[in-house]
CSV table of C-alpha atoms and ligand atoms in Angstrom, one decimal:
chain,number,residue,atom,x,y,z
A,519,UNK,CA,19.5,91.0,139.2
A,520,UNK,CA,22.4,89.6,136.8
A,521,UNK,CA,26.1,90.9,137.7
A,522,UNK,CA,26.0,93.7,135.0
A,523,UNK,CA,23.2,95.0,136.4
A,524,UNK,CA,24.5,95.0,140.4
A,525,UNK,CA,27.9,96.0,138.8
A,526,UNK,CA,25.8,99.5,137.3
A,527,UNK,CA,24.1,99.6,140.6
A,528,UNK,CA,27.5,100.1,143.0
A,529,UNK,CA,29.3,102.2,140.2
A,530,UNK,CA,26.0,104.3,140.3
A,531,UNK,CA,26.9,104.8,144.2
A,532,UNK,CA,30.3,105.6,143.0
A,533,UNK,CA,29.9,108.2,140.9
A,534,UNK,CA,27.5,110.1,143.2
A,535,UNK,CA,30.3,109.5,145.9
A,536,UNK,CA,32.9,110.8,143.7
A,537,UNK,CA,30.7,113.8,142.7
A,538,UNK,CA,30.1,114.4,146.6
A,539,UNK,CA,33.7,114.2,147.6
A,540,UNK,CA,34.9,116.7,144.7
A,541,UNK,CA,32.6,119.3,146.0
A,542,UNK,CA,33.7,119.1,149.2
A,543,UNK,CA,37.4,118.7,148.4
A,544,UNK,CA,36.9,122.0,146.8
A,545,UNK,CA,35.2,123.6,149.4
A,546,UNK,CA,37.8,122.5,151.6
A,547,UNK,CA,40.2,124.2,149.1
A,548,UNK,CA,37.9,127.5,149.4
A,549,UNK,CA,38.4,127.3,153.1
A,550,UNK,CA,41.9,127.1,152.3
A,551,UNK,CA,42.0,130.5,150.7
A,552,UNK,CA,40.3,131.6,152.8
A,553,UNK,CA,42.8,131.0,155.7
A,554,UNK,CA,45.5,133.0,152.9
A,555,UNK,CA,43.6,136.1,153.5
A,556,UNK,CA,43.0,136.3,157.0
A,557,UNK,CA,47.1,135.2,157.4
A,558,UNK,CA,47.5,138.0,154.8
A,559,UNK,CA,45.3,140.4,156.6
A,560,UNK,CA,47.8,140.0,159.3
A,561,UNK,CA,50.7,141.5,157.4
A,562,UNK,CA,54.5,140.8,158.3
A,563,UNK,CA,56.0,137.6,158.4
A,564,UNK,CA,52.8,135.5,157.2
A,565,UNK,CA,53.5,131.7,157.7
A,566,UNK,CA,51.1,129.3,154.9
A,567,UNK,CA,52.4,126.4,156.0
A,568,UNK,CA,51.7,125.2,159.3
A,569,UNK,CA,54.1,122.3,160.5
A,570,UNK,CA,51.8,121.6,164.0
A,571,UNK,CA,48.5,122.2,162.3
A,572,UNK,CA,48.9,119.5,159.3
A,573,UNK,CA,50.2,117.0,162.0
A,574,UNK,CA,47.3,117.8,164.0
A,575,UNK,CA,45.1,116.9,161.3
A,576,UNK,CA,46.9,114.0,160.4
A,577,UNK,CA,46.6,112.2,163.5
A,578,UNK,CA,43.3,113.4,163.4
A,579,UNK,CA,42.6,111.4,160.2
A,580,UNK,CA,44.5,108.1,161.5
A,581,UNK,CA,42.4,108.3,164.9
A,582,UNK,CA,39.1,109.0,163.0
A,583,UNK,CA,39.3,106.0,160.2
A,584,UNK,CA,36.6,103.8,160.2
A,585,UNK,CA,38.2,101.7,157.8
A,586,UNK,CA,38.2,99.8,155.6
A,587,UNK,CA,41.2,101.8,154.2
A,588,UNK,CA,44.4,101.7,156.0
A,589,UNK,CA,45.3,104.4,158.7
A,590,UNK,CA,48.5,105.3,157.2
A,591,UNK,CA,46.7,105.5,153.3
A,592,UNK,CA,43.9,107.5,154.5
A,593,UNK,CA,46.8,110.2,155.9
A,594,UNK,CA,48.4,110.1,152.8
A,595,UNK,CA,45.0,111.0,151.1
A,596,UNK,CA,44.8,113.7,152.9
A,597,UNK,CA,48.3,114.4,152.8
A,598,UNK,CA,47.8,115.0,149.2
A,599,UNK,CA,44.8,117.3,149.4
A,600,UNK,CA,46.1,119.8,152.0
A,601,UNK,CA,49.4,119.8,150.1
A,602,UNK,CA,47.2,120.9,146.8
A,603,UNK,CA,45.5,123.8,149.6
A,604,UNK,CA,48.7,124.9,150.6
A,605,UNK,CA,49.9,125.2,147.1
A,606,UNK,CA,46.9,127.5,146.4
A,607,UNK,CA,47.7,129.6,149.8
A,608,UNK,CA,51.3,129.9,148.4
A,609,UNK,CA,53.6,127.2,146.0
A,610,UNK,CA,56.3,126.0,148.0
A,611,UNK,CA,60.0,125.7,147.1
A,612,UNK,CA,61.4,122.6,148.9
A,613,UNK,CA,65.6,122.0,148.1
A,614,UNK,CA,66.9,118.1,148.3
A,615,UNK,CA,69.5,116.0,148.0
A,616,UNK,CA,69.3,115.6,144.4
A,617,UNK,CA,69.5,114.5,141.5
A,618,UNK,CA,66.1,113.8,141.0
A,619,UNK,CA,64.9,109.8,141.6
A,620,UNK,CA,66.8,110.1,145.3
A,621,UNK,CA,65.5,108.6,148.6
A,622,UNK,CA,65.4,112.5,150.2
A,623,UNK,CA,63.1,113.4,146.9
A,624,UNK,CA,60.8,110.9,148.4
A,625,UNK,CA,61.0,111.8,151.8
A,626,UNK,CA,60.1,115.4,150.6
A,627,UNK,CA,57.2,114.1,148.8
A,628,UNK,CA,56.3,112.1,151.9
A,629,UNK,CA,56.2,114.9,153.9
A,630,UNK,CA,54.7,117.8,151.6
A,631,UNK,CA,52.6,116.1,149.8
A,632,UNK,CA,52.9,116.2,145.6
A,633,UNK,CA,51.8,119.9,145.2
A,634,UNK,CA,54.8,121.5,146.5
A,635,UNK,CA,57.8,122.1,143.7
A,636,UNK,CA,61.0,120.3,144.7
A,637,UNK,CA,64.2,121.4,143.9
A,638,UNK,CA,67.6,119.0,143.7
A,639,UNK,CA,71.0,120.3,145.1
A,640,UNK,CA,74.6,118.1,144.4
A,641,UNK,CA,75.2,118.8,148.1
A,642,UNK,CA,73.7,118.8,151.5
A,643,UNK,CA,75.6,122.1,152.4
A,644,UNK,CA,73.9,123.3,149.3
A,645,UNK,CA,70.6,122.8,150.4
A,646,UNK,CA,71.6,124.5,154.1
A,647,UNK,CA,73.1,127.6,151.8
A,648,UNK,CA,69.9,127.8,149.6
A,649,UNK,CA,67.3,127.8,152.8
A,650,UNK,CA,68.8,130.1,154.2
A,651,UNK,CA,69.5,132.6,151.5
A,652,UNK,CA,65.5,132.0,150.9
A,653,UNK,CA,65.7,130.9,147.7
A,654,UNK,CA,64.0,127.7,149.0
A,655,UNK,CA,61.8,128.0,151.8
A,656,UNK,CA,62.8,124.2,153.4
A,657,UNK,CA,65.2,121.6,152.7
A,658,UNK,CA,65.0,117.5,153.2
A,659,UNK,CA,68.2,116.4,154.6
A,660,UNK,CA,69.3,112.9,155.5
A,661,UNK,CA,70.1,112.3,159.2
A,662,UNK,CA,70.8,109.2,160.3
A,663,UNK,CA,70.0,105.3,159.0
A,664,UNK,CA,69.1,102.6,161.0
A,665,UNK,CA,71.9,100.4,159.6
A,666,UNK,CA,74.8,102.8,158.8
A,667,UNK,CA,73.9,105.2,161.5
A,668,UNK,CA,74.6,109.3,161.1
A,669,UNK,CA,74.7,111.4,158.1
A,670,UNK,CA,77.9,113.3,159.7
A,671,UNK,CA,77.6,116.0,156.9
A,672,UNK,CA,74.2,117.0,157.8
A,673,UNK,CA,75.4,116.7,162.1
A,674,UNK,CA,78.2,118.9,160.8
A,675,UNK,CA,76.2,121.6,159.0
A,676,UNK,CA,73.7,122.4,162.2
A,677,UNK,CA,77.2,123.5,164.2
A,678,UNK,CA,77.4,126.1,161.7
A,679,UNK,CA,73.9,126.6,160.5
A,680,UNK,CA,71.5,129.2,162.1
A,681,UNK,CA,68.7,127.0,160.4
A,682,UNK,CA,66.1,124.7,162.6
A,683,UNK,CA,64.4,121.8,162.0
A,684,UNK,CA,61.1,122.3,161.3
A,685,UNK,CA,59.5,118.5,160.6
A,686,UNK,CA,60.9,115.0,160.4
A,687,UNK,CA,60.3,112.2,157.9
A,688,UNK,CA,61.2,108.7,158.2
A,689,UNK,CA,61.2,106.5,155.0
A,690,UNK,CA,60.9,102.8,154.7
A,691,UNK,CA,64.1,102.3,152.2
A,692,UNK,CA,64.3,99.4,149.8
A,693,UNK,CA,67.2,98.9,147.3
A,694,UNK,CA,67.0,97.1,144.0
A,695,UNK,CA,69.5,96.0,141.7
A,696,UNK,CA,69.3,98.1,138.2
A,697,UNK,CA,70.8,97.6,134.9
A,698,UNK,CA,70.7,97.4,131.4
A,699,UNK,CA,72.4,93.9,131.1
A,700,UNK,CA,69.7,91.0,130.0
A,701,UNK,CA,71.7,88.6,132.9
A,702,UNK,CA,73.3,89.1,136.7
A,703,UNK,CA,76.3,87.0,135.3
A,704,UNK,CA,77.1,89.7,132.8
A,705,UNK,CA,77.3,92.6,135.4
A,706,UNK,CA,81.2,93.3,136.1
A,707,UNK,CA,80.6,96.8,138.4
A,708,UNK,CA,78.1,98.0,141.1
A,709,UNK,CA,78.0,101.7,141.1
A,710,UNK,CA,75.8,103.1,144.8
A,711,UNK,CA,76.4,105.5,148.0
A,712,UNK,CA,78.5,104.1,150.1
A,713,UNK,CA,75.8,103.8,152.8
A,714,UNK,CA,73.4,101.9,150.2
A,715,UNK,CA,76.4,99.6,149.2
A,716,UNK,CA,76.8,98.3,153.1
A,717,UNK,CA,73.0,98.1,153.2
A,718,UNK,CA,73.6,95.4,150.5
A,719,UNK,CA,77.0,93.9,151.5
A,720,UNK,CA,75.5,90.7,152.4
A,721,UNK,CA,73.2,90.2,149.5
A,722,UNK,CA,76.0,91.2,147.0
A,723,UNK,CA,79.0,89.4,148.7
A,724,UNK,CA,76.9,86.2,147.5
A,725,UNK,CA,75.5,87.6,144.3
A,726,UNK,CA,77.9,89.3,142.8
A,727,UNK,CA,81.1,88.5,144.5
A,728,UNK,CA,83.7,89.4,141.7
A,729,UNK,CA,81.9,92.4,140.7
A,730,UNK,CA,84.0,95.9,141.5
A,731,UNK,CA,81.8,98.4,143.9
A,732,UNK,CA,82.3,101.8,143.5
A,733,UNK,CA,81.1,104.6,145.4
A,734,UNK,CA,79.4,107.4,144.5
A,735,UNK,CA,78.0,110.5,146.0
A,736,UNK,CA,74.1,109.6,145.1
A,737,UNK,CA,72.4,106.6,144.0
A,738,UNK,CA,70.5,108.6,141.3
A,739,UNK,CA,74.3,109.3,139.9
A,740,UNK,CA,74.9,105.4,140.1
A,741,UNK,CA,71.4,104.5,137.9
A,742,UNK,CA,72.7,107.9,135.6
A,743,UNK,CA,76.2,105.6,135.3
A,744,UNK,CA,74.4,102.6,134.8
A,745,UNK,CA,72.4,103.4,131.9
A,746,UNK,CA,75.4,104.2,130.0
A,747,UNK,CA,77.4,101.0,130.6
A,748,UNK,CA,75.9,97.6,129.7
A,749,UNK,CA,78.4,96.2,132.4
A,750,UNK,CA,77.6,97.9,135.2
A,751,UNK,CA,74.6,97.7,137.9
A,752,UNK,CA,73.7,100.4,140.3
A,753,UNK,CA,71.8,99.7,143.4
A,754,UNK,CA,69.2,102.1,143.8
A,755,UNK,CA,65.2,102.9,144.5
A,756,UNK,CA,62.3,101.7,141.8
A,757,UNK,CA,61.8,105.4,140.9
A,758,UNK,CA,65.7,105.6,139.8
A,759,UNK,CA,64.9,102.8,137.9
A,760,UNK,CA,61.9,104.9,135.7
A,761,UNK,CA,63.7,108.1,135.5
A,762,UNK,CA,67.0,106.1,133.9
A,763,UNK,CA,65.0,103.3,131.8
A,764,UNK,CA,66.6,100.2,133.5
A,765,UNK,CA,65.5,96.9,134.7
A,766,UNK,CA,64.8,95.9,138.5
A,767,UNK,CA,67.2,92.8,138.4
A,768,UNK,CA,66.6,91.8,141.9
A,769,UNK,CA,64.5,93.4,144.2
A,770,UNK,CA,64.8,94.3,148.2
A,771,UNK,CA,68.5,93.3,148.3
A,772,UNK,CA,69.1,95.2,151.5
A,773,UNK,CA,70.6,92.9,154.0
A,774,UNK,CA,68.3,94.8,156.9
A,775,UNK,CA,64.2,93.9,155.9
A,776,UNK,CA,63.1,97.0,158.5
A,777,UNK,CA,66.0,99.4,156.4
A,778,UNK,CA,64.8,103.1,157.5
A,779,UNK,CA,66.3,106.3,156.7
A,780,UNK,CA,65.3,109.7,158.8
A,781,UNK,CA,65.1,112.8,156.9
A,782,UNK,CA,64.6,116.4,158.6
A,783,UNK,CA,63.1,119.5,157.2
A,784,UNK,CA,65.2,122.5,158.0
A,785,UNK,CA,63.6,125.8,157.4
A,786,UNK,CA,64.1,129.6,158.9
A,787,UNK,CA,62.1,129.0,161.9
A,788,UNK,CA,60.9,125.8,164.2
A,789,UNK,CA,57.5,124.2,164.3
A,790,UNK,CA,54.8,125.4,167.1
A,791,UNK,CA,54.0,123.0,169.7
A,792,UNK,CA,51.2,119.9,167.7
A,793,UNK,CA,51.0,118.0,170.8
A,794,UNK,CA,53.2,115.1,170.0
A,795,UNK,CA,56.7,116.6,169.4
A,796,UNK,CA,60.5,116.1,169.4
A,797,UNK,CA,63.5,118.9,170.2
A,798,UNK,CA,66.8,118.3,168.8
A,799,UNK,CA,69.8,120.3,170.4
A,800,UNK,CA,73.5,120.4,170.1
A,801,UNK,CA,75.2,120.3,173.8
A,802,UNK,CA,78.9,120.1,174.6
A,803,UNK,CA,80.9,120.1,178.0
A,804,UNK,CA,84.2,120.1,179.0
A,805,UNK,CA,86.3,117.0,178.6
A,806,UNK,CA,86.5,115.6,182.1
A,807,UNK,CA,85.3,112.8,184.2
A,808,UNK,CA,81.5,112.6,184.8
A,809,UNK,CA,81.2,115.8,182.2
A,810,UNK,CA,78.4,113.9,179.8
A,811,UNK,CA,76.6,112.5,182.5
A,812,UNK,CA,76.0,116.2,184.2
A,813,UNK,CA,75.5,117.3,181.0
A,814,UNK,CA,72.5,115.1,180.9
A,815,UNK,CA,71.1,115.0,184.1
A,816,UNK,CA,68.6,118.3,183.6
A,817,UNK,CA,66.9,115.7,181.0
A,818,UNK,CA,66.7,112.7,183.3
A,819,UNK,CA,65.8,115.4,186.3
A,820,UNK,CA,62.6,116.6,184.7
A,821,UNK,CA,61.9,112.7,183.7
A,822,UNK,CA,62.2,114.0,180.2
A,823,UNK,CA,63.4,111.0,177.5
A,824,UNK,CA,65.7,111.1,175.0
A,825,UNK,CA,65.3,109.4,171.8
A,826,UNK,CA,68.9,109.8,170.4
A,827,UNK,CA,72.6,110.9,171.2
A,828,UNK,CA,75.3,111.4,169.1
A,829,UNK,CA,78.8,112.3,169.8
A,830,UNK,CA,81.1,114.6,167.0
A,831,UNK,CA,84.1,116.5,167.0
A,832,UNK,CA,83.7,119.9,167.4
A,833,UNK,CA,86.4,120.6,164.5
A,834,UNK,CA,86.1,124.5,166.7
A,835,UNK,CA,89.0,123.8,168.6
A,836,UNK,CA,87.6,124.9,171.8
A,837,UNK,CA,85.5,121.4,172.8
A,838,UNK,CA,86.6,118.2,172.1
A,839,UNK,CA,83.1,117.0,171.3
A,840,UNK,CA,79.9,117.7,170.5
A,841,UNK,CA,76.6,116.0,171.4
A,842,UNK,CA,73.2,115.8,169.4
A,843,UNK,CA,70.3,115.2,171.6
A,844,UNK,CA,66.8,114.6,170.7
A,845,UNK,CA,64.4,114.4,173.1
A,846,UNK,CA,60.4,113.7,173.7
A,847,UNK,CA,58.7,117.2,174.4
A,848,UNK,CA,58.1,120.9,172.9
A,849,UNK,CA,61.1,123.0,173.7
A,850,UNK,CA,57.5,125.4,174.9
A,851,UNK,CA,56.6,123.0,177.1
A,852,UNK,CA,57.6,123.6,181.1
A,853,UNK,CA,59.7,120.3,181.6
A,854,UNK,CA,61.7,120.7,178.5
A,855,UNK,CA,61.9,124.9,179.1
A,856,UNK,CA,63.4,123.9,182.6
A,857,UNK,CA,65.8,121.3,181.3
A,858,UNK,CA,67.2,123.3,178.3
A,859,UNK,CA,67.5,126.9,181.3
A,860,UNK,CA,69.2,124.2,183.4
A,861,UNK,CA,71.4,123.1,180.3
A,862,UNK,CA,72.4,126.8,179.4
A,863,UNK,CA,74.0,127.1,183.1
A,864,UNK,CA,76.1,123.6,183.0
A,865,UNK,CA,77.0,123.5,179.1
A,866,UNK,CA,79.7,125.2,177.3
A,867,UNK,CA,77.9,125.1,174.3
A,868,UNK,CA,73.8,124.3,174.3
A,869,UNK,CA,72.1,125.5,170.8
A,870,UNK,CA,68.3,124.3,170.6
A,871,UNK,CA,68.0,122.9,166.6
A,872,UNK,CA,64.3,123.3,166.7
A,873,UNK,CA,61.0,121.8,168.2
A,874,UNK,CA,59.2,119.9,165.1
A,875,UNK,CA,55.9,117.4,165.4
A,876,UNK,CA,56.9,113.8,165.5
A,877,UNK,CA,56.5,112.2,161.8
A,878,UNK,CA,53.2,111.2,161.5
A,879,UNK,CA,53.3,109.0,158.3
B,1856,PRE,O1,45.3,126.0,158.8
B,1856,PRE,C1,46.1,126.6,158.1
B,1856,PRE,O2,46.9,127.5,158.6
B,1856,PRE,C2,46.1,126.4,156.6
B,1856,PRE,O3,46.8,127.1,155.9
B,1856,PRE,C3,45.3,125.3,156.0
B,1856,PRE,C4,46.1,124.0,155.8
B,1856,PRE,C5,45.1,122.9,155.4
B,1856,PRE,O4,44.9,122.7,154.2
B,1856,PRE,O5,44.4,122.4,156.3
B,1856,PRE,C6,47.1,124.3,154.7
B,1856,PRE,C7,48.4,124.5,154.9
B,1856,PRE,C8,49.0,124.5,156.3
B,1856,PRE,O6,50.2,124.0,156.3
B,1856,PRE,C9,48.1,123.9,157.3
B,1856,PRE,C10,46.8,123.6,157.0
């Protein structure tokens, strides 16, 4: 048999695969509707999107792959296709830190898949306002980054917020040097977010030591700048380099190769326990000797682990500080129920944020 001829043969294969894989895809989709009308049936308050269930599934995928695909590119697959049967049950609205071509865009995508419609807002409170006004049904906030540490902004809007946190997303964040200038030598300004700036101190302090750096409040705005000043660089993602026409100068400048950013999905109501979850809560105690440490102990008392603290003024007046915990565990399940009753009896302040499935891609 020449080439051609066992070329024909395997895109044969192919094309009866494909044909096989459509028609269950939208079976799959029929099923999907399906699920709409019994959750319909059932009248008041009908939740279509199902945090637990679509981690379920997901780890369910990533357990199941024979290969030779990736785990994680088999869950995004599949990512995609129940993000397209959700969007048949109901289209969602999903507000982010905009403008469009920002890092929380992609961590909304990430996490809802490419069938949902995303909406930008200039600021985080923004995003908290429109969720819970229900013109949006979620948001994608930024939370914390492994080299900068906190978004306070977002820490700040949960003290206020009656919002939870319905899902979390963690995004592998690279930053590139953009600009319309045909050299580095001709590049006299860096226009970022502060945080993405001191991602890249390193990398620019030897690049571009005499160029000005100037903060801004997205990196979307900085690429925006950028295209309009043949000067001026903006470090930023490869998709703010599409949406504003300019040209990856330098790639992956971030001083930190493993750079992650952790997003959270706040909605009107928490996620159902998926098996492998997370609670977040906001705990304060007076200010007094040995105060945080029996503040704590109902966690280490039911051998529960916590994954993150952090400590912020209360701006209330009444505590000095606040604390926001995230532990391992469904705020359902009976160690984490105990601890967080235990809490509520030593605490001055103990506001559960949400249980939400650990990010599964
Ligand atoms: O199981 C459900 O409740 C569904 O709506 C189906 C489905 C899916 O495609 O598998 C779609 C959306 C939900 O977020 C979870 C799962």
């Amino acid at each position: 048999m020449t080439s051609d001829e066992q070329l024909n043969q395997v895109r044969e294969r192919i094309n009866t695969i494909d044909a096989e894989l459509l028609r269950l895809i939208c079976e799959r989709a029929s099923c999907a509707q399906d699920v709409a009308k019994i959750k319909d049936a059932h009248g008041e308050a009908v939740k279509y999107y199902r945090p637990e269930r679509e981690a379920e599934i997901l780890r369910r995928i990533k357990l199941q792959n024979p290969g030779p695909l990736d785990g994680e590119e088999v869950a995004r697959l599949f990512r995609e296709i129940m993000s397209a049967c959700l969007a048949l049950e109901k289209p969602l609205e999903i507000g982010y830190l905009g403008p469009a071509g920002t890092f929380t865009q992609a961590a909304a995508l990430k996490h809802f898949g490419h069938s949902v419609h995303t909406q930008p807002f200039g600021a985080i409170s923004d995003i908290f306002r429109e969720v819970e006004a229900g013109a949006c049904d979620y948001g994608v906030v930024p939370v914390e980054n492994s080299t900068e540490g906190v978004v306070n902004h977002t820490l700040d809007m949960f003290m206020r917020s009656p919002l939870l946190i319905a899902g979390e997303v963690t995004l592998r964040i690279h930053h590139h040097l953009l600009s319309t200038a045909t050299e580095i030598g001709a590049i006299r300004r860096v226009y970022s977010h502060q945080q993405s700036l001191a991602q890249c101190r390193g990398w620019l302090d030897r690049a571009l030591p005499n160029a000005e750096r100037i903060a801004v409040s997205t990196n979307a705005d900085a690429a925006k700048l950028a295209a309009g000043d043949p000067q001026a660089a903006a470090v930023a993602s490869e998709a703010a380099a599409e949406l504003y026409s300019l040209r990856v100068m330098a790639q992956r400048i971030e001083d930190e190769p493993g750079n992650t950013t952790r997003f959270l999905v706040i909605g009107p109501e928490d996620s159902p326990p998926s098996g492998h979850d997370k609670t977040s809560m906001l705990l304060s105690c007076r200010n007094e000797a040995g105060a945080l440490h029996r503040l704590l102990s109902p966690f280490a008392n039911q051998g529960i682990s916590m994954t993150r603290i952090e400590s912020r003024p209360s701006r209330q007046g009444v505590w000095d500080y606040v604390f926001f915990v995230d532990v391992s565990g469904h705020r359902a399940a009976p160690d984490v129920a105990k601890a967080i009753t235990e809490l509520r009896g030593a605490a001055n302040l103990c506001k559960v944020l949400g249980s939400y499935p650990e990010a599964v891609l």
